[in-house]
Amino acid sequence: MTLPPLPLPQSPEYARACAALGVPCRWAEATLPGGALLRWQVQARRLPLLGEVALLSRGPVTAEPAQAEAWLGELRPPGPLLLNAEGVSVAALRKAGFWPLLTPATLALLPLGPEAQMRAALRQKWRNRLTRAEGAGLSLRRLPLHGGHWLLAAEAAQASARRYRNLPPPFLAAFARANPGAALVWEARQQGSPVAAIAVLRHGRMASWTTGVSTPQGRAANAMNLLLWEAMRWLAAEGHEQLDLGILNSDDSPGIAHFKLGTGARLHRLAGTWLRSRALAPLARHLPKGLAT
């Protein structure tokens, strides 16, 4: 039985980027009873008070969630383990001795496929804006991401001004260097000047939209709709099955969530961020249910 598409933090491409930044990852794979595969990738982090911590983000990955829960129950990490859980239940995490730290996040995951199918899945307002953008005289180009592209500096400034956290530009640049051809920019220009751009990271059968910046001129021309649509078409033609549009934060403006969901993306809720340590495990198993949801 094959694995589902690997989320970015569980991909070999992510591990190569981390290694380039001096943060090694280790991964393992097991065949579970019944033939299901399970894969997990862990990176080492040093955190205040906890010291050396193993971080397992968006994993473990398997086509059989029940098997992942059984695996968690048998897990005995030598030190603290921070888990950003994917595909496992709160009950299984509590039973395995994990302590809840952060409430679950919700992602927007976009299925990719035939162009006609993707266009039909667009919400009406999104499709109307795309049609207007196609007639706005924008010139588009796709190019490999590099550390000097204007998008990275613009994204850093935008994140600072709006007070949100994203994959930092040094990581994106390292990903591009470590995985030639896997970090791409779609850029829109109007009368020769850039008005919008997005960055997409490719990792196996999945891809992740990580960054997007638009000027007032770009917003007036609905450039982001056209850029994302062109990226969707190209990624689908290259065999990618899914595009991760990122977290729908509670502090996002309604427009950002509407934009992501207008593509036809589906909601995908994670299980939250949990900590397992020898000291806390016995207490975690007896937490009141209201503290672990």
GROMACS .gro file of C-alpha atoms in nm:
model
  293
    1MET     CA    1   0.000   0.000   0.000
    2THR     CA    2   0.149   0.334  -0.103
    3LEU     CA    3   0.176   0.647   0.108
    4PRO     CA    4  -0.045   0.949   0.045
    5PRO     CA    5   0.127   1.267  -0.081
    6LEU     CA    6   0.384   1.386   0.173
    7PRO     CA    7   0.324   1.726   0.339
    8LEU     CA    8   0.616   1.966   0.305
    9PRO     CA    9   0.770   1.903   0.652
   10GLN     CA   10   0.765   1.527   0.587
   11SER     CA   11   0.927   1.543   0.244
   12PRO     CA   12   1.286   1.461   0.143
   13GLU     CA   13   1.303   1.806  -0.021
   14TYR     CA   14   1.234   1.971   0.315
   15ALA     CA   15   1.502   1.759   0.481
   16ARG     CA   16   1.759   1.868   0.222
   17ALA     CA   17   1.677   2.234   0.285
   18CYS     CA   18   1.705   2.186   0.662
   19ALA     CA   19   2.040   2.012   0.624
   20ALA     CA   20   2.166   2.304   0.416
   21LEU     CA   21   2.079   2.531   0.709
   22GLY     CA   22   2.250   2.305   0.963
   23VAL     CA   23   1.929   2.145   1.097
   24PRO     CA   24   1.957   1.774   1.014
   25CYS     CA   25   1.648   1.559   0.981
   26ARG     CA   26   1.616   1.186   1.023
   27TRP     CA   27   1.340   0.976   0.876
   28ALA     CA   28   1.217   0.621   0.904
   29GLU     CA   29   0.962   0.404   0.731
   30ALA     CA   30   0.784   0.092   0.848
   31THR     CA   31   0.545  -0.164   0.705
   32LEU     CA   32   0.258  -0.210   0.946
   33PRO     CA   33   0.034  -0.516   0.993
   34GLY     CA   34  -0.189  -0.546   0.690
   35GLY     CA   35   0.076  -0.401   0.458
   36ALA     CA   36   0.020  -0.030   0.525
   37LEU     CA   37   0.328   0.192   0.502
   38LEU     CA   38   0.404   0.456   0.765
   39ARG     CA   39   0.666   0.728   0.731
   40TRP     CA   40   0.787   0.987   0.977
   41GLN     CA   41   1.054   1.255   0.962
   42VAL     CA   42   1.195   1.424   1.270
   43GLN     CA   43   1.420   1.726   1.308
   44ALA     CA   44   1.615   1.825   1.619
   45ARG     CA   45   1.545   2.162   1.779
   46ARG     CA   46   1.671   2.329   2.095
   47LEU     CA   47   1.393   2.506   2.286
   48PRO     CA   48   1.398   2.713   2.607
   49LEU     CA   49   1.336   2.507   2.924
   50LEU     CA   50   1.304   2.182   2.725
   51GLY     CA   51   1.654   2.168   2.577
   52GLU     CA   52   1.697   1.927   2.284
   53VAL     CA   53   1.357   1.841   2.136
   54ALA     CA   54   1.262   1.617   1.845
   55LEU     CA   55   1.005   1.786   1.619
   56LEU     CA   56   0.770   1.572   1.412
   57SER     CA   57   0.560   1.807   1.200
   58ARG     CA   58   0.255   1.701   0.992
   59GLY     CA   59   0.315   1.334   1.057
   60PRO     CA   60   0.334   1.044   1.078
   61VAL     CA   61   0.213   0.984   0.723
   62THR     CA   62   0.012   0.674   0.634
   63ALA     CA   63  -0.294   0.574   0.437
   64GLU     CA   64  -0.428   0.402   0.750
   65PRO     CA   65  -0.485   0.652   1.037
   66ALA     CA   66  -0.575   0.374   1.281
   67GLN     CA   67  -0.229   0.224   1.226
   68ALA     CA   68  -0.069   0.562   1.298
   69GLU     CA   69  -0.256   0.578   1.627
   70ALA     CA   70  -0.134   0.231   1.723
   71TRP     CA   71   0.222   0.338   1.635
   72LEU     CA   72   0.192   0.643   1.861
   73GLY     CA   73   0.083   0.422   2.148
   74GLU     CA   74   0.404   0.221   2.119
   75LEU     CA   75   0.629   0.525   2.077
   76ARG     CA   76   0.890   0.573   2.347
   77PRO     CA   77   1.114   0.865   2.242
   78PRO     CA   78   1.439   0.897   2.439
   79GLY     CA   79   1.375   1.268   2.497
   80PRO     CA   80   1.096   1.525   2.455
   81LEU     CA   81   0.899   1.494   2.132
   82LEU     CA   82   0.701   1.784   1.988
   83LEU     CA   83   0.431   1.658   1.751
   84ASN     CA   84   0.228   1.865   1.509
   85ALA     CA   85  -0.015   1.585   1.450
   86GLU     CA   86  -0.159   1.474   1.116
   87GLY     CA   87  -0.434   1.216   1.077
   88VAL     CA   88  -0.458   1.102   1.439
   89SER     CA   89  -0.730   1.158   1.698
   90VAL     CA   90  -0.709   1.359   2.018
   91ALA     CA   91  -0.809   1.049   2.215
   92ALA     CA   92  -0.515   0.851   2.072
   93LEU     CA   93  -0.272   1.132   2.152
   94ARG     CA   94  -0.391   1.156   2.512
   95LYS     CA   95  -0.374   0.779   2.552
   96ALA     CA   96  -0.015   0.782   2.420
   97GLY     CA   97   0.087   1.035   2.685
   98PHE     CA   98   0.100   1.355   2.478
   99TRP     CA   99   0.035   1.689   2.646
  100PRO     CA  100  -0.163   1.952   2.445
  101LEU     CA  101   0.020   2.278   2.369
  102LEU     CA  102  -0.157   2.449   2.078
  103THR     CA  103  -0.509   2.414   1.945
  104PRO     CA  104  -0.561   2.249   1.605
  105ALA     CA  105  -0.502   2.447   1.288
  106THR     CA  106  -0.705   2.416   0.968
  107LEU     CA  107  -0.543   2.401   0.624
  108ALA     CA  108  -0.678   2.461   0.277
  109LEU     CA  109  -0.582   2.168   0.051
  110LEU     CA  110  -0.658   2.197  -0.319
  111PRO     CA  111  -0.700   1.882  -0.534
  112LEU     CA  112  -0.528   1.913  -0.873
  113GLY     CA  113  -0.645   1.741  -1.190
  114PRO     CA  114  -0.779   1.805  -1.539
  115GLU     CA  115  -0.807   2.176  -1.621
  116ALA     CA  116  -1.181   2.161  -1.692
  117GLN     CA  117  -1.242   1.988  -1.361
  118MET     CA  118  -1.039   2.247  -1.166
  119ARG     CA  119  -1.212   2.538  -1.341
  120ALA     CA  120  -1.554   2.392  -1.266
  121ALA     CA  121  -1.459   2.365  -0.897
  122LEU     CA  122  -1.383   2.739  -0.871
  123ARG     CA  123  -1.639   2.942  -0.683
  124GLN     CA  124  -1.831   3.184  -0.902
  125LYS     CA  125  -1.676   3.507  -0.770
  126TRP     CA  126  -1.326   3.356  -0.795
  127ARG     CA  127  -1.393   3.245  -1.152
  128ASN     CA  128  -1.525   3.591  -1.243
  129ARG     CA  129  -1.211   3.758  -1.107
  130LEU     CA  130  -0.997   3.510  -1.299
  131THR     CA  131  -1.182   3.595  -1.620
  132ARG     CA  132  -1.124   3.967  -1.562
  133ALA     CA  133  -0.755   3.904  -1.488
  134GLU     CA  134  -0.718   3.707  -1.812
  135GLY     CA  135  -0.831   4.018  -2.000
  136ALA     CA  136  -0.630   4.271  -1.798
  137GLY     CA  137  -0.322   4.268  -2.019
  138LEU     CA  138  -0.094   4.109  -1.762
  139SER     CA  139   0.222   3.936  -1.878
  140LEU     CA  140   0.318   3.625  -1.681
  141ARG     CA  141   0.637   3.431  -1.645
  142ARG     CA  142   0.747   3.127  -1.447
  143LEU     CA  143   1.106   3.114  -1.323
  144PRO     CA  144   1.317   2.934  -1.064
  145LEU     CA  145   1.319   3.099  -0.722
  146HIS     CA  146   1.653   3.243  -0.614
  147GLY     CA  147   1.763   3.430  -0.306
  148GLY     CA  148   1.778   3.764  -0.483
  149HIS     CA  149   1.426   3.766  -0.625
  150TRP     CA  150   1.228   4.073  -0.519
  151LEU     CA  151   0.943   3.854  -0.389
  152LEU     CA  152   1.142   3.737  -0.086
  153ALA     CA  153   1.221   4.088   0.040
  154ALA     CA  154   0.865   4.199  -0.030
  155GLU     CA  155   0.725   3.898   0.159
  156ALA     CA  156   0.949   3.968   0.459
  157ALA     CA  157   0.830   4.330   0.469
  158GLN     CA  158   0.466   4.225   0.431
  159ALA     CA  159   0.492   3.964   0.710
  160SER     CA  160   0.645   4.223   0.943
  161ALA     CA  161   0.380   4.484   0.864
  162ARG     CA  162   0.088   4.241   0.903
  163ARG     CA  163   0.246   4.054   1.195
  164TYR     CA  164   0.221   3.701   1.065
  165ARG     CA  165   0.476   3.421   1.049
  166ASN     CA  166   0.564   3.233   0.735
  167LEU     CA  167   0.851   3.024   0.608
  168PRO     CA  168   1.140   3.272   0.628
  169PRO     CA  169   1.312   3.385   0.306
  170PRO     CA  170   1.643   3.216   0.405
  171PHE     CA  171   1.462   2.881   0.420
  172LEU     CA  172   1.300   2.937   0.079
  173ALA     CA  173   1.639   3.027  -0.068
  174ALA     CA  174   1.797   2.718   0.092
  175PHE     CA  175   1.514   2.499  -0.041
  176ALA     CA  176   1.576   2.635  -0.390
  177ARG     CA  177   1.951   2.568  -0.370
  178ALA     CA  178   1.908   2.218  -0.225
  179ASN     CA  179   1.631   2.115  -0.469
  180PRO     CA  180   1.702   2.258  -0.816
  181GLY     CA  181   1.380   2.314  -1.009
  182ALA     CA  182   1.155   2.250  -0.708
  183ALA     CA  183   1.113   2.614  -0.595
  184LEU     CA  184   0.930   2.825  -0.853
  185VAL     CA  185   0.798   3.179  -0.886
  186TRP     CA  186   0.504   3.288  -1.097
  187GLU     CA  187   0.528   3.661  -1.162
  188ALA     CA  188   0.281   3.908  -1.315
  189ARG     CA  189   0.388   4.233  -1.484
  190GLN     CA  190   0.189   4.525  -1.609
  191GLN     CA  191   0.352   4.765  -1.855
  192GLY     CA  192   0.687   4.608  -1.771
  193SER     CA  193   0.664   4.651  -1.391
  194PRO     CA  194   0.605   4.363  -1.147
  195VAL     CA  195   0.266   4.384  -0.977
  196ALA     CA  196   0.235   4.042  -0.810
  197ALA     CA  197   0.419   3.715  -0.754
  198ILE     CA  198   0.378   3.383  -0.576
  199ALA     CA  199   0.628   3.115  -0.472
  200VAL     CA  200   0.549   2.744  -0.482
  201LEU     CA  201   0.760   2.458  -0.345
  202ARG     CA  202   0.731   2.119  -0.515
  203HIS     CA  203   0.773   1.803  -0.306
  204GLY     CA  204   0.677   1.474  -0.464
  205ARG     CA  205   0.310   1.440  -0.557
  206MET     CA  206   0.229   1.749  -0.353
  207ALA     CA  207   0.321   2.119  -0.376
  208SER     CA  208   0.290   2.408  -0.130
  209TRP     CA  209   0.204   2.771  -0.199
  210THR     CA  210   0.424   2.950   0.054
  211THR     CA  211   0.442   3.315  -0.042
  212GLY     CA  212   0.240   3.576  -0.226
  213VAL     CA  213   0.267   3.954  -0.266
  214SER     CA  214   0.055   4.190  -0.472
  215THR     CA  215   0.077   4.565  -0.527
  216PRO     CA  216  -0.236   4.786  -0.543
  217GLN     CA  217  -0.211   4.764  -0.924
  218GLY     CA  218  -0.193   4.387  -0.900
  219ARG     CA  219  -0.496   4.372  -0.674
  220ALA     CA  220  -0.694   4.594  -0.910
  221ALA     CA  221  -0.612   4.356  -1.196
  222ASN     CA  222  -0.687   4.041  -0.988
  223ALA     CA  223  -0.333   3.928  -1.063
  224MET     CA  224  -0.320   3.677  -0.775
  225ASN     CA  225  -0.613   3.484  -0.919
  226LEU     CA  226  -0.437   3.452  -1.252
  227LEU     CA  227  -0.102   3.359  -1.098
  228LEU     CA  228  -0.248   3.088  -0.879
  229TRP     CA  229  -0.458   2.952  -1.165
  230GLU     CA  230  -0.154   2.928  -1.392
  231ALA     CA  231   0.038   2.755  -1.114
  232MET     CA  232  -0.249   2.508  -1.065
  233ARG     CA  233  -0.259   2.426  -1.436
  234TRP     CA  234   0.116   2.377  -1.462
  235LEU     CA  235   0.147   2.170  -1.144
  236ALA     CA  236  -0.138   1.942  -1.249
  237ALA     CA  237   0.022   1.891  -1.591
  238GLU     CA  238   0.348   1.796  -1.415
  239GLY     CA  239   0.172   1.522  -1.217
  240HIS     CA  240   0.117   1.692  -0.881
  241GLU     CA  241  -0.202   1.577  -0.712
  242GLN     CA  242  -0.251   1.836  -0.440
  243LEU     CA  243  -0.159   2.198  -0.363
  244ASP     CA  244  -0.132   2.301   0.002
  245LEU     CA  245  -0.255   2.662   0.031
  246GLY     CA  246  -0.151   2.690   0.394
  247ILE     CA  247  -0.318   2.754   0.727
  248LEU     CA  248  -0.643   2.944   0.758
  249ASN     CA  249  -0.547   3.154   1.061
  250SER     CA  250  -0.817   3.291   1.289
  251ASP     CA  251  -0.656   3.635   1.259
  252ASP     CA  252  -0.651   3.628   0.879
  253SER     CA  253  -0.869   3.883   0.706
  254PRO     CA  254  -1.187   3.720   0.570
  255GLY     CA  255  -1.062   3.800   0.219
  256ILE     CA  256  -0.760   3.569   0.251
  257ALA     CA  257  -0.969   3.272   0.362
  258HIS     CA  258  -1.227   3.340   0.090
  259PHE     CA  259  -0.950   3.361  -0.169
  260LYS     CA  260  -0.804   3.024  -0.070
  261LEU     CA  261  -1.137   2.846  -0.044
  262GLY     CA  262  -1.260   3.005  -0.367
  263THR     CA  263  -1.019   2.779  -0.556
  264GLY     CA  264  -1.223   2.474  -0.461
  265ALA     CA  265  -0.986   2.380  -0.180
  266ARG     CA  266  -1.117   2.161   0.100
  267LEU     CA  267  -1.070   2.217   0.470
  268HIS     CA  268  -0.821   1.986   0.641
  269ARG     CA  269  -0.805   2.006   1.020
  270LEU     CA  270  -0.491   1.899   1.201
  271ALA     CA  271  -0.488   1.754   1.551
  272GLY     CA  272  -0.293   2.034   1.718
  273THR     CA  273   0.055   2.057   1.866
  274TRP     CA  274   0.143   1.813   2.143
  275LEU     CA  275   0.441   1.738   2.366
  276ARG     CA  276   0.546   1.399   2.497
  277SER     CA  277   0.802   1.367   2.773
  278ARG     CA  278   0.859   1.099   3.034
  279ALA     CA  279   0.770   1.338   3.316
  280LEU     CA  280   0.441   1.457   3.165
  281ALA     CA  281   0.317   1.134   3.003
  282PRO     CA  282   0.144   0.987   3.312
  283LEU     CA  283  -0.035   1.318   3.379
  284ALA     CA  284  -0.130   1.367   3.014
  285ARG     CA  285  -0.318   1.038   3.007
  286HIS     CA  286  -0.552   1.168   3.280
  287LEU     CA  287  -0.614   1.521   3.154
  288PRO     CA  288  -0.974   1.640   3.155
  289LYS     CA  289  -1.104   1.604   2.801
  290GLY     CA  290  -1.175   1.975   2.775
  291LEU     CA  291  -0.805   2.054   2.805
  292ALA     CA  292  -0.705   1.832   2.514
  293THR     CA  293  -0.930   1.946   2.230
   0.00000   0.00000   0.00000
